[in-house]
Tab-separated table of C-alpha atoms and ligand atoms in Angstrom:
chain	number	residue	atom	x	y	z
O	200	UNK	CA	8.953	283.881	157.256
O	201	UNK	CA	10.320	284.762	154.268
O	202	UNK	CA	7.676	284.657	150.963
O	203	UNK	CA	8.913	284.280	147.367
O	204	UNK	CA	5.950	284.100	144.767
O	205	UNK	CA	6.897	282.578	140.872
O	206	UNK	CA	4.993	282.810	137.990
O	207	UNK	CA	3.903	278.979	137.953
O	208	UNK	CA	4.199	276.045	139.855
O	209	UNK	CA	7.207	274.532	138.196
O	210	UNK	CA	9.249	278.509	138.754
O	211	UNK	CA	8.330	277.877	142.601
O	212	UNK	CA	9.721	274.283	142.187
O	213	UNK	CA	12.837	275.504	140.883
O	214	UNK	CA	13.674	278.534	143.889
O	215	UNK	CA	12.692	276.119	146.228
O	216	UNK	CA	14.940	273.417	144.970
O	217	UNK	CA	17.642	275.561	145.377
O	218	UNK	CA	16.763	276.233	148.734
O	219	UNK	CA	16.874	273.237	149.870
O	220	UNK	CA	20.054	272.613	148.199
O	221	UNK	CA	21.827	275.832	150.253
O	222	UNK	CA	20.708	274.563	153.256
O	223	UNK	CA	21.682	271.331	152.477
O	224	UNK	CA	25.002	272.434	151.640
O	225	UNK	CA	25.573	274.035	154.209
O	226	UNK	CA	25.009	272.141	156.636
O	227	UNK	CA	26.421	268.508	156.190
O	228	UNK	CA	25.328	266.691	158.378
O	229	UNK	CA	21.495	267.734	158.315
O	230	UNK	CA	18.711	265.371	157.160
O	231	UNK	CA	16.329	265.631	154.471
O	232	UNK	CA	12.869	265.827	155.889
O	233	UNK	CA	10.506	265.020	153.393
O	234	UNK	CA	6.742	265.401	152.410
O	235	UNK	CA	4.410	263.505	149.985
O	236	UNK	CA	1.688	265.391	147.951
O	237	UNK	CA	1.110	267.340	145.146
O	238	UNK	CA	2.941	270.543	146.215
O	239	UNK	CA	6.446	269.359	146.511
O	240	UNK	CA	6.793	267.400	143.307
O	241	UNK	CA	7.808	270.407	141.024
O	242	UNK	CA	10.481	270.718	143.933
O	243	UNK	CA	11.866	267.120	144.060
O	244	UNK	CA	12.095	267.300	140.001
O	245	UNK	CA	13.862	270.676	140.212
O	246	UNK	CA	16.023	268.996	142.839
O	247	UNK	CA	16.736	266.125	141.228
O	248	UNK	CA	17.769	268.554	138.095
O	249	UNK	CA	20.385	270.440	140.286
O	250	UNK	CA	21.647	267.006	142.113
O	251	UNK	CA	22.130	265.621	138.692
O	252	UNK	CA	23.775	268.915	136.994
O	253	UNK	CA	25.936	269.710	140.067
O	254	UNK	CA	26.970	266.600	140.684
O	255	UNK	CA	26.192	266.832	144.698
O	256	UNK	CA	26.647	263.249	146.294
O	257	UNK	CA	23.339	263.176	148.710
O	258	UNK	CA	23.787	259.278	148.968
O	259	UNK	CA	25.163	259.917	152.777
O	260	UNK	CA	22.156	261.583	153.325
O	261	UNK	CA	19.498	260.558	155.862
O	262	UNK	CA	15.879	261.601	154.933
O	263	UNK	CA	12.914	261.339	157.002
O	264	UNK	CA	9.448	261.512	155.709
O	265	UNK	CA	6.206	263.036	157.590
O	266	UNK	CA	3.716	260.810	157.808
O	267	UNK	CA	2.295	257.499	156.882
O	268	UNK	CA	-1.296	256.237	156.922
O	269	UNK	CA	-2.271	253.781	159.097
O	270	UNK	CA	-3.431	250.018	158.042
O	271	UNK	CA	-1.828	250.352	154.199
O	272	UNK	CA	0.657	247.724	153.293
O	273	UNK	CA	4.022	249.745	152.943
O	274	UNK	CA	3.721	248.604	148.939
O	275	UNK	CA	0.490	249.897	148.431
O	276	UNK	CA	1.277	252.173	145.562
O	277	UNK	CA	-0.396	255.137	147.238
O	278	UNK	CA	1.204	253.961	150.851
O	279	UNK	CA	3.587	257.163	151.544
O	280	UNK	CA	6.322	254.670	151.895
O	281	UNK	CA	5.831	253.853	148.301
O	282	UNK	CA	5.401	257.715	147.223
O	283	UNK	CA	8.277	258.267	148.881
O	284	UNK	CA	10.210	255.714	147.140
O	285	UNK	CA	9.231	256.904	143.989
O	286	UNK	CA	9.015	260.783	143.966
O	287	UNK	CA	12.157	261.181	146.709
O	288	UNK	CA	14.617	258.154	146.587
O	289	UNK	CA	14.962	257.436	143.269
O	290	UNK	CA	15.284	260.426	141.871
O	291	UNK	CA	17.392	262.460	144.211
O	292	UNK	CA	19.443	259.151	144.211
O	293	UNK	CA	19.176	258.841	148.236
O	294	UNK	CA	19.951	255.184	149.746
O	295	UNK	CA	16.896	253.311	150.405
O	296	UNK	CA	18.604	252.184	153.720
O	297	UNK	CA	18.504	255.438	154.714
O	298	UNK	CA	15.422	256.929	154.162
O	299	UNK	CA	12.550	256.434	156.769
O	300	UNK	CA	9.073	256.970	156.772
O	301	UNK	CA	6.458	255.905	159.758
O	302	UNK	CA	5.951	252.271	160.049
O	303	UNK	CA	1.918	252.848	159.192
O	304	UNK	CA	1.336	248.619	159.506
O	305	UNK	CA	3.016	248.704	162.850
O	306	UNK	CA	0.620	246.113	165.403
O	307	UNK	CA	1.032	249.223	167.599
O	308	UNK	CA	1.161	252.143	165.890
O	309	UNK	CA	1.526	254.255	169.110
O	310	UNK	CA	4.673	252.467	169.785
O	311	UNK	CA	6.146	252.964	165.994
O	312	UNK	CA	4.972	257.210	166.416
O	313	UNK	CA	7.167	257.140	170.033
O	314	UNK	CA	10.200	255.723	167.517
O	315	UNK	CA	9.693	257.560	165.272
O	316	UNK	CA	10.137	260.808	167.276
O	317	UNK	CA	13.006	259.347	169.034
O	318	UNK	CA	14.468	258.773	165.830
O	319	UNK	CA	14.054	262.226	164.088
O	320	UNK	CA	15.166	264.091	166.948
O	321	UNK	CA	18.028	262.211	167.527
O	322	UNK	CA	19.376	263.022	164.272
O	323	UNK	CA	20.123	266.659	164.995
O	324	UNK	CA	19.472	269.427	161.952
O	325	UNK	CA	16.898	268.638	159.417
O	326	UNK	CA	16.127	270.690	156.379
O	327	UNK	CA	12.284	270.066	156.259
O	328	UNK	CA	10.340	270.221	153.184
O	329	UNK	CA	6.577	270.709	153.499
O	330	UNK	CA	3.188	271.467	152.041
O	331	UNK	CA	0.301	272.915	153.220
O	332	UNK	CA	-3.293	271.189	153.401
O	333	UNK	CA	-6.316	273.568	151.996
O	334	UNK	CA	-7.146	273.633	155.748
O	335	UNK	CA	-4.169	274.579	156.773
O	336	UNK	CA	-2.638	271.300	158.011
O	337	UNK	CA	1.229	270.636	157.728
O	338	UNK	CA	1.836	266.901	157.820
O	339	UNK	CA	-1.078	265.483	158.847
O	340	UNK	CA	-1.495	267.765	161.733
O	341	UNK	CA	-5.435	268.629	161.530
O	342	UNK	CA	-6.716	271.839	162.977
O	343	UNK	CA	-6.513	271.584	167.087
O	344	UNK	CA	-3.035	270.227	166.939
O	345	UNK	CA	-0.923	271.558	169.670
O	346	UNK	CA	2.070	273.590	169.096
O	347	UNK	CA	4.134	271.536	170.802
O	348	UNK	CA	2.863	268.145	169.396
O	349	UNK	CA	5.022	265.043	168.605
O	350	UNK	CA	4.589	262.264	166.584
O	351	UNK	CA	1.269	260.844	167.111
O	352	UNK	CA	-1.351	258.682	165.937
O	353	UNK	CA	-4.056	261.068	163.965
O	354	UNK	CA	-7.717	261.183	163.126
O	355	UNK	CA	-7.886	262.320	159.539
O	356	UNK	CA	-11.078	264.919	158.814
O	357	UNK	CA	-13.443	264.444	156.324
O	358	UNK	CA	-11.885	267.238	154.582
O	359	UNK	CA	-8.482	265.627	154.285
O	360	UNK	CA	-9.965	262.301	152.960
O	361	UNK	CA	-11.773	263.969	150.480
O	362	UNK	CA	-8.721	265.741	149.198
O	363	UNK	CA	-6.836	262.547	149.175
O	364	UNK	CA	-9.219	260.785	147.715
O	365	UNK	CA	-8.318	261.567	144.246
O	366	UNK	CA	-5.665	258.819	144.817
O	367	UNK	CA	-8.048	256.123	145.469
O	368	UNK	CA	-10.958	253.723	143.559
O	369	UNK	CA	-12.920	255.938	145.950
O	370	UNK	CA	-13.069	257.773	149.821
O	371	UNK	CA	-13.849	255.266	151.380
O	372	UNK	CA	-10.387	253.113	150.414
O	373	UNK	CA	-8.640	256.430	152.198
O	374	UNK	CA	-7.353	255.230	155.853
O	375	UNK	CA	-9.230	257.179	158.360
O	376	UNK	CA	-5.934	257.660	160.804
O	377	UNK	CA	-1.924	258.373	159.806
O	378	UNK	CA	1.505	258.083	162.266
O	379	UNK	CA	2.383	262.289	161.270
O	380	UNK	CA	5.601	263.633	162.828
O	381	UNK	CA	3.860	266.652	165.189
O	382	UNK	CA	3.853	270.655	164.931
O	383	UNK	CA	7.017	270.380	167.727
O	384	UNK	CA	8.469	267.856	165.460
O	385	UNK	CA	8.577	270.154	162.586
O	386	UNK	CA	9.575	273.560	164.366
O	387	UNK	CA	12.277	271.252	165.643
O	388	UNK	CA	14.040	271.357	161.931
O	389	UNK	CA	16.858	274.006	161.144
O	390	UNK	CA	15.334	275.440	157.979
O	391	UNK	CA	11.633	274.845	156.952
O	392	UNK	CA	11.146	275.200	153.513
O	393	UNK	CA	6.969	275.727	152.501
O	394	UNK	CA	5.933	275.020	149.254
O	395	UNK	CA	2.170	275.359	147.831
O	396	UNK	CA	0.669	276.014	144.008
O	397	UNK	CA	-2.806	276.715	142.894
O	398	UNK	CA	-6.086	278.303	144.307
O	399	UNK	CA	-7.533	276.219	146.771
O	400	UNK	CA	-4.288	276.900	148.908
O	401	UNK	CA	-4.933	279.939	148.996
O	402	UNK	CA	-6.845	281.361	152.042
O	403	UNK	CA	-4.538	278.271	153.682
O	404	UNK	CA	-1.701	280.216	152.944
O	405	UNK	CA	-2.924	283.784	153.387
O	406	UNK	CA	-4.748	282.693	156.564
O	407	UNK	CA	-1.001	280.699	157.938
O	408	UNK	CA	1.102	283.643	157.170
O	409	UNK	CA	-0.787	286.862	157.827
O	410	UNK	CA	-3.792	285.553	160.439
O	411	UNK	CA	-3.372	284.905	164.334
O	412	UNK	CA	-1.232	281.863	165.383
O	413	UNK	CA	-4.230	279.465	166.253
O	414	UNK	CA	-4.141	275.609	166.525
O	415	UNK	CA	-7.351	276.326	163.998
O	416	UNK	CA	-4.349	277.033	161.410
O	417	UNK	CA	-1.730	274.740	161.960
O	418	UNK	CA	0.645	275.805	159.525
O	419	UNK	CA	0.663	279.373	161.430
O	420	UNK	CA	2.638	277.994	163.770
O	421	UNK	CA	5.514	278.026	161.700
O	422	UNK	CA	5.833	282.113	162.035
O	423	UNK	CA	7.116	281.111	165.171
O	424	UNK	CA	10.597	279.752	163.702
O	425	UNK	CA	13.367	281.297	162.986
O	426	UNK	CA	14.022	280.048	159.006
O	427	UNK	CA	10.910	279.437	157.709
O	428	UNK	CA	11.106	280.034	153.518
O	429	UNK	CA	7.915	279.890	151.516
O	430	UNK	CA	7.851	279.567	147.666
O	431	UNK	CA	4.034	279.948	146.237
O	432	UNK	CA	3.236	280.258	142.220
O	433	UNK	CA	0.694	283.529	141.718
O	434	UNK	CA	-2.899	281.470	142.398
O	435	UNK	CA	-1.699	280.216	145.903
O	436	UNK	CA	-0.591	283.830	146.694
O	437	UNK	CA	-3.236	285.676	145.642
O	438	UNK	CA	-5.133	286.315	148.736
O	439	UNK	CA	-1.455	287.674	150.866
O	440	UNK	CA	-1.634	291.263	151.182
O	441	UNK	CA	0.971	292.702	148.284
O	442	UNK	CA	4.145	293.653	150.256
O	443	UNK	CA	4.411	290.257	151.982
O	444	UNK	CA	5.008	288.662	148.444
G	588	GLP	C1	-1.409	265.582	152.538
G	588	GLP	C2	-0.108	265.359	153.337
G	588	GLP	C3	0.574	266.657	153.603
G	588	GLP	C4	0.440	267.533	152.388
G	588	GLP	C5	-0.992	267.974	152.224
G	588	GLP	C6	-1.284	268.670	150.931
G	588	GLP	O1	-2.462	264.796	152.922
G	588	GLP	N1	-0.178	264.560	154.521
G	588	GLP	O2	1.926	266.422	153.972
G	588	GLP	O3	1.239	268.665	152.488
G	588	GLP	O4	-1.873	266.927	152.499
G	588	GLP	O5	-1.309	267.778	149.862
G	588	GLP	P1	-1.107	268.231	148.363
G	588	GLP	O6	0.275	268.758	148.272
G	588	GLP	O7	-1.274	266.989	147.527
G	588	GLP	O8	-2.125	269.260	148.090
């Protein structure tokens, strides 16, 4: 794991945008795994910025996103296909036709997760963008997720709905379950590129990247891979011990 800590969210944005771009780049054929939040935003408008500047053609690009909830109407403005659509497609210019997220208002959402994994793994390289969840989820892989987990229908915790809440009239309008691409399903990408701002990420991040790899830390699993980049602004990074940032 490499760590790179920036003076604010929107410097972290900006190295991790260009990340993503040299991994892109370099590999041509790799997908664009994608995740919805807070945390990446600063990295799709960087991105966006460079795609835009640079003039790199992504429309032949295939992107995949993590998750979906479960039971939301895919236009639903807080449905992750619609946050997709609006944060990731439009402005990196993708084709919609190409970008796929869970199908969360599948009649059998079990079905739609087994699909789905088919589907991302049968692409071949991703470059996966990702966040991290103030209890250490990635996706919406809740503490106890296996290592090796696929894409699966998920419980949400109380925790998470909270958290997500700020989206919604209220907590209870959160969908209690999601279709989330698993902890296997993310190792499985070529280059994993982390990115998390602000102070309540960080004992997530401290306890992901210097604790024990423990299914109580999901996100520690990804010490395990081989090209794992993390880009954190100063709040999120302020509880790693000083030479890993
Ligand atoms: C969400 C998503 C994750 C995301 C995390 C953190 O619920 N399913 O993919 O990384 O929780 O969200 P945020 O970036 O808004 O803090």
């Amino acid at each position: 794991v490499i760590v790179s800590t920036a003076s604010s969210p929107d410097q972290a944005g900006a190295l991790a945008a260009t990340a993503v771009l040299e991994a892109l780049v370099a590999e041509p054929r790799a997908a664009l795994g994608v995740a919805t939040g807070g945390s990446p935003q600063p990295l799709y408008a960087s991105l966006a910025r460079l795609v835009g500047d640079e003039g790199v053609d992504l429309r032949s690009r295939t992107a995949y996103a993590l998750d979906e909830y479960i039971g939301m109407p895919p236009d639903h403005p807080e449905s992750y296909h619609a946050v997709v659509a609006r944060d990731v497609t439009g402005p990196l210019r993708l084709r919609p036709e190409l970008v796929h997220v869970p199908n969360g208002a599948a009649e059998d959402p079990v079905a739609a997760a087994a699909a789905y994994e088919e589907a991302v793994r049968a692409h071949g390289p991703r470059v996966q963008v990702i966040g991290i969840g103030a209890n250490g989820h990635i996706g919406f892989n809740e503490p106890g997720s296996a290592r090796d987990s696929v894409t699966r229908v998920v419980e949400l915790t109380a925790e998470t709905r909270a958290a997500n809440s700020r989206f919604f009239a209220s907590v209870d309008e959160v969908p209690t379950h999601a279709i989330s691409q698993g902890i296997g399903t993310i190792l499985a990408a070529s280059t994993i590129v982390l990115i998390a701002h602000g102070a309540t990420k960080a004992e997530a991040v401290a306890a992901a990247i210097t604790g024990p790899e423990t299914t109580d830390v999901p996100a520690s699993f990804l010490r395990s891979h081989p090209d794992v980049r993390v880009f954190l602004d100063e709040a999120s990074a302020s509880l790693l011990p000083q030479h890993t940032h």
